[in-house]
Amino acid sequence: MTRDRSLETSVLLQDILVVLVAMLVSRVAHGALVGIVPTLKPPVAAGEYAHLLLVFLPTWIFAADRLGIHRLQTITGEKLEIIRRVILTQAWGVASIGLILTFAQVSLNRSLILVFLAVSTAMLLLLKAAQALWLARRRGQARVLLVGDASTEMAGEFERLRGRHVERWTGQGPEALDARFRAGGVDEVVLVGRLSPERLLAYVGICAEAGVPVMLPVPLEPQSLPLPPPDVETVGSSDYVVYQPRKLEAGVLAAKAVVDRVLAALLIILFSPIMLLVAIAVRIGVGSPVLFVQRRGGLYGHPFPMLKFRTMRAGAEQERAGLEARNEMDGPVFKMRDDPRVTPLGRILRRASLDELPQLFNVLAGQMSIVGPRPLPVDETAALTGRHRRRLSIRPGLTCLWQVSGRSDLTFAEWMALDLEYVDRWTLWLDLAILLRTIPAIVTRRGAR
């Protein structure tokens, strides 16, 4: 499910980090062990092994993903099962090390590999115990909406076995369900009870438009519904058909998260002199505070504080109501040329996109991605309806198809169509293509306001 998939990605990232730390710890431990047992082969220079990470780490991640050591059911299930899967993952990793060293014709230091195997396995098992406690707390933050006449037993199973916060929805009709989505905070929907094919199809359609997974109990009565191929998931003693627009593998999402954070860290270091100069200029030319912090709708519509260099005069937020009549963008968003609230310095910063640089810290914190639909203020996020809400099913970003295709020169419908195209077609290669198009888009300032 959506939030579970996000948690599994976080777990896999934690696993990768522990393996990397275990490499450093193993090298130090092996050096100390060589001092105690002189017959052991001394370690070679770290530089001779560093390039092998480019092959070993993807192999280890592949094994971890296939054996599912990051799956929530595995971590919260039987302890012997998670131990078995961790050991199998480690065995695959050690086998890959042996093959890599053999083909690379690098001297094989068996004692160092054994120390790494012992240290990394112990650290991973300790991490799994900590993750089980962490997941029990984090899963409780997800909300499942029970639509229909759900039994107390069913509600209890979702609370106890899936760790969900259960809300019994008593509204009627697709429009009411869409309104509930716009209110925010829904991660899953379960349709129970006897619903007509027309009503069932309408509910599933609303969920699909919003990018919210919907579950139906199995077996269903024979019905002819033009729905996409479903998955089946077991909760307690019941089976559920799960419909969701697209399911992304945790390994691919983990790769995107790693690239986001590494790239954000490098860009922060690279642009730190520019950000310092911009901060000083804003402090002198616009005033204090230097940063403008605005709550925007993030992944699944959950709000987060987005950072920007301040480009407007003091009290600009309170002046917006008086400018609504001059809004040049259709739909629930506000855009206008020559906004009188923007200062002369702020106009320069906006046209060069320098005001967006502090959002690199949002990327580093995991609230945003480098590439993804631009986040809207929480009130505009809540006003999105229908399929436009599906853009919230992927983490917002610094740049996107809209940014490189004309930005404010496009209509709201064109903007949303580009965002949904990104959500439905997303791959790491698409992210790379957008990044390569972002630089000329910034240089030409097309659509910047």
XYZ file of C-alpha atoms in Angstrom:
449
model
C 0.000 0.000 0.000
C 1.147 3.592 -0.435
C 2.325 4.423 3.086
C 3.607 0.875 3.627
C 5.577 1.169 0.387
C 7.096 4.427 1.654
C 8.007 2.784 4.974
C 9.570 -0.180 3.182
C 11.698 2.224 1.152
C 12.875 3.899 4.374
C 13.689 0.484 5.877
C 15.736 -0.507 2.822
C 17.653 2.773 2.987
C 18.416 2.102 6.663
C 19.645 -1.400 5.744
C 21.958 0.006 3.062
C 23.364 2.586 5.468
C 24.066 -0.098 8.086
C 25.911 -2.238 5.517
C 28.086 0.745 4.587
C 28.810 1.499 8.246
C 29.576 -2.196 8.807
C 32.266 -1.990 6.133
C 34.048 0.773 8.036
C 33.623 -0.973 11.397
C 34.869 -4.269 9.925
C 38.011 -2.671 8.579
C 38.846 -1.139 11.970
C 38.001 -4.409 13.786
C 40.081 -6.445 11.354
C 43.069 -4.146 11.850
C 42.823 -4.652 15.617
C 42.432 -8.412 15.139
C 45.582 -8.566 12.993
C 47.495 -6.955 15.886
C 46.293 -9.726 18.182
C 46.678 -12.621 15.715
C 49.828 -11.892 13.648
C 49.215 -14.896 11.365
C 46.215 -13.155 9.779
C 46.743 -11.437 6.445
C 47.007 -7.655 6.981
C 44.419 -5.482 5.232
C 45.271 -3.853 1.918
C 44.759 -0.162 1.168
C 41.094 0.878 1.197
C 41.449 2.371 -2.269
C 41.921 -1.096 -3.770
C 38.412 -2.080 -2.607
C 36.529 1.203 -2.995
C 35.651 0.791 -6.693
C 34.260 -2.703 -6.003
C 31.359 -1.094 -4.126
C 29.908 -0.084 -7.494
C 29.242 -3.778 -8.165
C 28.794 -5.188 -4.663
C 26.217 -2.704 -3.344
C 23.688 -3.086 -6.212
C 24.068 -6.887 -5.914
C 23.393 -6.775 -2.180
C 20.399 -4.451 -2.683
C 19.003 -6.804 -5.337
C 19.269 -9.785 -2.959
C 17.775 -7.810 -0.069
C 14.851 -6.708 -2.244
C 14.168 -10.196 -3.600
C 14.395 -11.848 -0.167
C 12.256 -9.063 1.310
C 14.251 -8.183 4.435
C 12.650 -4.730 4.196
C 9.064 -5.998 3.900
C 6.843 -4.964 6.795
C 5.280 -8.416 7.058
C 8.766 -9.927 7.384
C 10.055 -7.510 10.017
C 6.915 -7.671 12.157
C 6.470 -11.415 11.657
C 8.260 -14.454 13.064
C 11.745 -13.665 14.402
C 13.236 -16.847 12.921
C 12.009 -15.855 9.466
C 13.713 -12.450 9.496
C 16.923 -14.076 10.794
C 16.773 -16.623 7.955
C 16.263 -13.954 5.303
C 19.045 -11.731 6.647
C 21.486 -14.643 6.631
C 20.494 -15.594 3.056
C 20.935 -11.976 1.932
C 24.362 -11.902 3.548
C 25.290 -15.183 1.855
C 24.407 -13.701 -1.532
C 26.459 -10.617 -0.687
C 29.534 -12.617 0.359
C 29.240 -14.800 -2.760
C 29.191 -11.669 -4.906
C 32.299 -10.355 -3.086
C 34.130 -13.566 -3.884
C 33.136 -13.435 -7.559
C 34.005 -9.754 -7.837
C 37.444 -10.201 -6.283
C 38.127 -13.270 -8.427
C 37.218 -11.615 -11.738
C 38.947 -8.373 -10.742
C 42.061 -10.396 -9.825
C 42.274 -8.668 -6.450
C 43.976 -10.463 -3.563
C 41.281 -12.256 -1.531
C 41.488 -11.360 2.179
C 39.321 -14.096 3.693
C 39.698 -12.905 7.286
C 38.484 -9.411 6.397
C 35.472 -10.860 4.561
C 34.608 -13.090 7.531
C 34.868 -10.131 9.924
C 32.614 -8.081 7.627
C 30.100 -10.928 7.406
C 29.942 -11.281 11.207
C 29.796 -7.532 11.923
C 27.263 -6.671 9.204
C 24.983 -9.610 10.104
C 24.996 -8.671 13.794
C 24.317 -5.004 12.981
C 21.490 -5.901 10.591
C 19.791 -8.168 13.130
C 20.005 -5.449 15.796
C 18.599 -2.992 13.255
C 15.683 -5.344 12.467
C 14.762 -5.497 16.158
C 14.791 -1.683 16.320
C 12.848 -1.409 13.050
C 10.095 -3.665 14.392
C 9.493 -1.194 17.238
C 9.771 1.810 14.912
C 7.328 0.362 12.385
C 4.767 -0.413 15.096
C 4.713 3.292 15.897
C 4.909 4.661 12.332
C 2.234 2.389 10.836
C -0.220 3.730 13.383
C 0.013 7.121 11.678
C -1.691 5.762 8.538
C -5.463 6.094 8.236
C -7.734 3.531 6.588
C -11.230 4.588 5.583
C -13.853 1.833 6.015
C -16.681 2.511 3.575
C -19.828 0.481 4.194
C -21.057 -1.753 6.988
C -17.745 -3.012 8.400
C -17.818 -5.379 11.354
C -16.042 -4.655 14.625
C -13.840 -7.687 13.944
C -12.740 -6.277 10.578
C -11.938 -2.866 12.073
C -9.971 -4.587 14.834
C -7.944 -6.583 12.317
C -6.863 -3.436 10.498
C -5.921 -1.804 13.792
C -4.132 -4.825 15.243
C -2.582 -6.537 12.221
C -1.885 -3.587 9.929
C -1.357 -0.981 12.643
C -3.867 1.375 11.041
C -5.882 4.217 12.469
C -9.407 3.215 11.429
C -12.074 5.716 10.392
C -15.599 4.513 9.653
C -16.821 6.715 6.831
C -20.549 7.339 6.918
C -20.821 9.624 3.905
C -22.891 8.791 0.830
C -21.878 8.974 -2.806
C -18.680 9.526 -4.834
C -18.858 13.320 -4.423
C -18.826 12.982 -0.651
C -15.855 10.574 -0.830
C -13.975 13.027 -3.050
C -14.670 15.760 -0.501
C -13.266 13.520 2.243
C -10.078 13.025 0.198
C -9.719 16.778 -0.186
C -9.884 17.088 3.588
C -6.653 15.015 3.598
C -5.132 12.270 5.699
C -6.495 9.156 3.943
C -3.949 6.461 3.008
C -6.229 3.500 2.140
C -9.895 2.820 1.464
C -11.721 -0.461 2.150
C -15.106 -1.007 0.464
C -17.288 -3.477 2.374
C -20.944 -4.511 2.336
C -23.308 -4.868 -0.596
C -22.714 -2.142 -3.175
C -24.217 -1.957 -6.642
C -21.782 -2.347 -9.560
C -22.369 1.299 -10.481
C -21.649 2.573 -6.952
C -18.650 0.242 -6.558
C -17.182 1.391 -9.875
C -17.734 5.036 -8.949
C -15.956 4.625 -5.590
C -13.020 2.776 -7.164
C -12.814 5.476 -9.858
C -12.675 8.262 -7.264
C -9.908 6.410 -5.398
C -7.968 5.820 -8.619
C -8.232 9.497 -9.576
C -6.855 10.523 -6.188
C -4.096 7.881 -6.247
C -5.448 6.249 -3.063
C -5.339 2.402 -2.966
C -8.742 0.754 -2.536
C -9.354 -2.733 -1.112
C -12.388 -4.972 -1.603
C -13.120 -8.178 0.352
C -12.840 -11.486 -1.514
C -14.864 -13.200 -2.863
C -16.808 -10.590 -4.783
C -20.183 -11.435 -6.240
C -19.939 -12.005 -10.000
C -19.931 -8.564 -11.487
C -18.734 -7.128 -14.757
C -16.562 -4.149 -13.800
C -14.032 -2.566 -16.209
C -11.273 -2.399 -13.572
C -7.484 -2.795 -13.891
C -5.837 -6.114 -12.880
C -5.859 -6.265 -9.065
C -3.459 -7.573 -6.434
C -4.653 -9.739 -3.552
C -3.621 -9.092 0.035
C -4.475 -11.046 3.180
C -5.408 -9.309 6.429
C -6.223 -11.673 9.274
C -8.641 -14.338 8.074
C -9.890 -12.383 5.044
C -8.548 -11.818 1.518
C -8.886 -8.459 -0.237
C -8.613 -7.409 -3.848
C -6.378 -4.335 -4.029
C -6.718 -1.808 -6.856
C -4.094 0.870 -7.258
C -2.953 2.788 -10.357
C 0.716 1.787 -10.171
C 2.948 -0.095 -7.764
C 6.611 0.905 -7.620
C 9.278 -1.445 -6.338
C 10.885 -0.451 -3.043
C 14.354 -0.957 -4.536
C 13.712 1.613 -7.288
C 12.234 4.076 -4.786
C 15.240 3.535 -2.518
C 17.563 4.313 -5.426
C 15.642 7.545 -6.094
C 15.832 8.486 -2.396
C 19.603 7.847 -2.300
C 20.182 9.881 -5.474
C 17.996 12.703 -4.100
C 19.911 12.999 -0.843
C 23.383 12.617 -2.345
C 22.637 15.149 -5.085
C 21.033 17.554 -2.598
C 24.068 17.353 -0.301
C 26.458 17.988 -3.208
C 24.379 20.909 -4.491
C 24.180 22.454 -1.016
C 27.983 22.338 -0.800
C 28.337 23.652 -4.358
C 25.824 26.498 -3.978
C 26.573 27.407 -0.348
C 28.564 30.563 -1.339
C 25.697 31.667 -3.607
C 23.096 30.944 -0.905
C 25.129 32.959 1.595
C 25.322 35.927 -0.804
C 21.578 35.661 -1.584
C 20.769 35.516 2.154
C 22.805 38.687 2.770
C 21.160 40.428 -0.201
C 17.677 39.454 1.001
C 18.452 40.643 4.532
C 19.568 44.048 3.166
C 17.124 44.439 0.275
C 13.969 42.743 1.569
C 14.424 42.543 5.335
C 14.026 39.917 7.981
C 13.288 37.017 8.047
C 15.509 35.884 5.187
C 13.602 32.617 4.683
C 9.925 32.305 3.856
C 8.481 29.125 5.343
C 5.146 27.995 3.907
C 3.186 24.815 4.630
C 2.632 22.925 1.409
C 1.028 19.626 0.477
C 3.591 16.828 0.266
C 3.385 13.092 -0.351
C -0.287 11.911 -0.083
C -1.202 15.509 0.791
C 0.541 15.523 4.179
C 1.736 19.099 4.879
C 5.387 20.038 5.342
C 7.245 23.363 5.802
C 8.741 24.362 2.418
C 11.681 26.774 2.458
C 12.299 29.690 0.074
C 14.302 32.883 0.150
C 11.829 35.671 0.854
C 10.930 37.595 -2.303
C 7.847 39.495 -1.121
C 7.382 42.401 1.216
C 6.187 41.956 4.780
C 2.494 41.069 5.128
C 2.247 39.729 1.574
C 0.184 36.696 2.645
C -2.523 38.936 4.096
C -2.699 40.943 0.830
C -3.511 37.962 -1.363
C -7.266 38.105 -0.781
C -7.356 41.561 -2.347
C -5.552 40.310 -5.455
C -7.731 37.264 -6.183
C -9.562 39.137 -8.947
C -6.251 39.502 -10.815
C -5.446 35.776 -10.731
C -4.283 34.759 -14.230
C -4.334 30.993 -13.639
C -7.533 28.982 -13.919
C -8.156 26.289 -11.323
C -7.559 26.513 -7.574
C -4.028 28.001 -7.813
C -2.979 31.656 -7.730
C -0.536 33.051 -10.334
C -0.178 36.577 -11.699
C 2.334 38.609 -13.659
C 3.862 41.673 -12.028
C 2.642 40.738 -8.549
C 2.924 44.056 -6.631
C 3.955 42.198 -3.473
C 7.216 41.004 -5.055
C 10.196 43.274 -4.343
C 12.661 44.294 -7.116
C 15.296 41.944 -5.664
C 12.696 39.214 -5.283
C 11.799 39.521 -8.972
C 15.438 38.935 -9.919
C 15.688 35.943 -7.595
C 12.502 34.421 -8.996
C 13.492 34.780 -12.638
C 16.827 33.090 -11.889
C 15.105 30.484 -9.624
C 17.576 31.390 -6.853
C 14.730 31.740 -4.351
C 14.175 27.944 -4.598
C 17.698 26.951 -3.434
C 16.755 26.456 0.275
C 14.448 23.633 -0.848
C 17.588 21.515 -1.213
C 17.337 21.167 2.577
C 13.749 19.894 2.140
C 15.150 17.264 -0.241
C 17.885 16.362 2.252
C 15.189 15.931 4.934
C 13.179 13.586 2.689
C 10.212 15.963 2.368
C 10.841 16.594 -1.332
C 12.671 15.037 -4.276
C 14.938 16.688 -6.811
C 12.371 15.824 -9.512
C 8.637 15.654 -8.851
C 5.404 17.680 -9.129
C 5.756 21.119 -7.580
C 4.089 21.268 -4.123
C 1.112 23.580 -3.735
C 0.118 25.518 -0.600
C -2.086 23.440 1.691
C -5.257 25.370 0.796
C -4.652 24.866 -2.941
C -3.771 21.216 -2.319
C -7.084 20.725 -0.511
C -8.912 22.345 -3.446
C -7.609 19.795 -5.976
C -10.361 17.451 -7.147
C -10.746 14.227 -9.088
C -7.769 12.788 -10.939
C -5.693 15.892 -10.210
C -5.176 14.539 -6.693
C -3.182 11.646 -8.140
C -0.225 14.020 -8.422
C 0.025 13.707 -4.612
C 0.838 9.997 -4.858
C 4.502 10.786 -5.575
C 6.872 12.972 -3.558
C 6.926 16.642 -4.703
C 10.101 18.023 -6.251
C 12.238 21.021 -7.134
C 11.730 20.585 -10.860
C 9.288 18.682 -13.049
C 7.826 18.492 -16.537
C 5.840 21.674 -15.827
C 9.033 23.536 -14.873
C 10.800 22.630 -18.116
C 7.751 23.067 -20.370
C 6.874 26.704 -19.790
C 5.807 26.976 -16.126
C 3.403 29.889 -15.720
C 2.909 30.230 -19.496
C 0.841 27.014 -19.343
C -2.785 26.707 -18.324
C -3.796 24.880 -15.155
C -5.146 21.955 -17.215
C -1.839 21.674 -19.116
C 0.095 21.843 -15.834
C -1.936 19.054 -14.256
C -1.716 16.922 -17.423
C 2.096 17.158 -17.325
C 2.158 16.223 -13.626
C -0.054 13.184 -14.207
C 2.081 12.181 -17.187
C 5.102 12.252 -14.878
C 3.325 10.194 -12.188
C 2.164 7.558 -14.683
C 5.447 7.328 -16.649
C 7.970 7.821 -13.842
C 11.350 6.148 -14.136
C 14.846 7.157 -13.030
C 15.640 7.831 -16.697
C 12.733 10.277 -16.915
C 14.139 12.087 -13.869
C 17.514 12.338 -15.605
C 15.911 13.704 -18.780
C 14.045 16.371 -16.784
C 17.225 17.373 -14.951
C 19.056 17.802 -18.260
C 16.227 20.030 -19.509
C 16.077 22.069 -16.300
C 19.339 23.967 -16.834
C 18.364 25.472 -20.217
C 14.878 26.196 -18.851
C 16.437 28.235 -16.018
C 18.877 30.001 -18.364
C 16.131 31.007 -20.813
C 13.795 31.913 -17.892
C 10.824 30.617 -19.874
C 7.613 31.041 -17.890
C 9.414 32.339 -14.776
C 7.544 34.971 -12.761
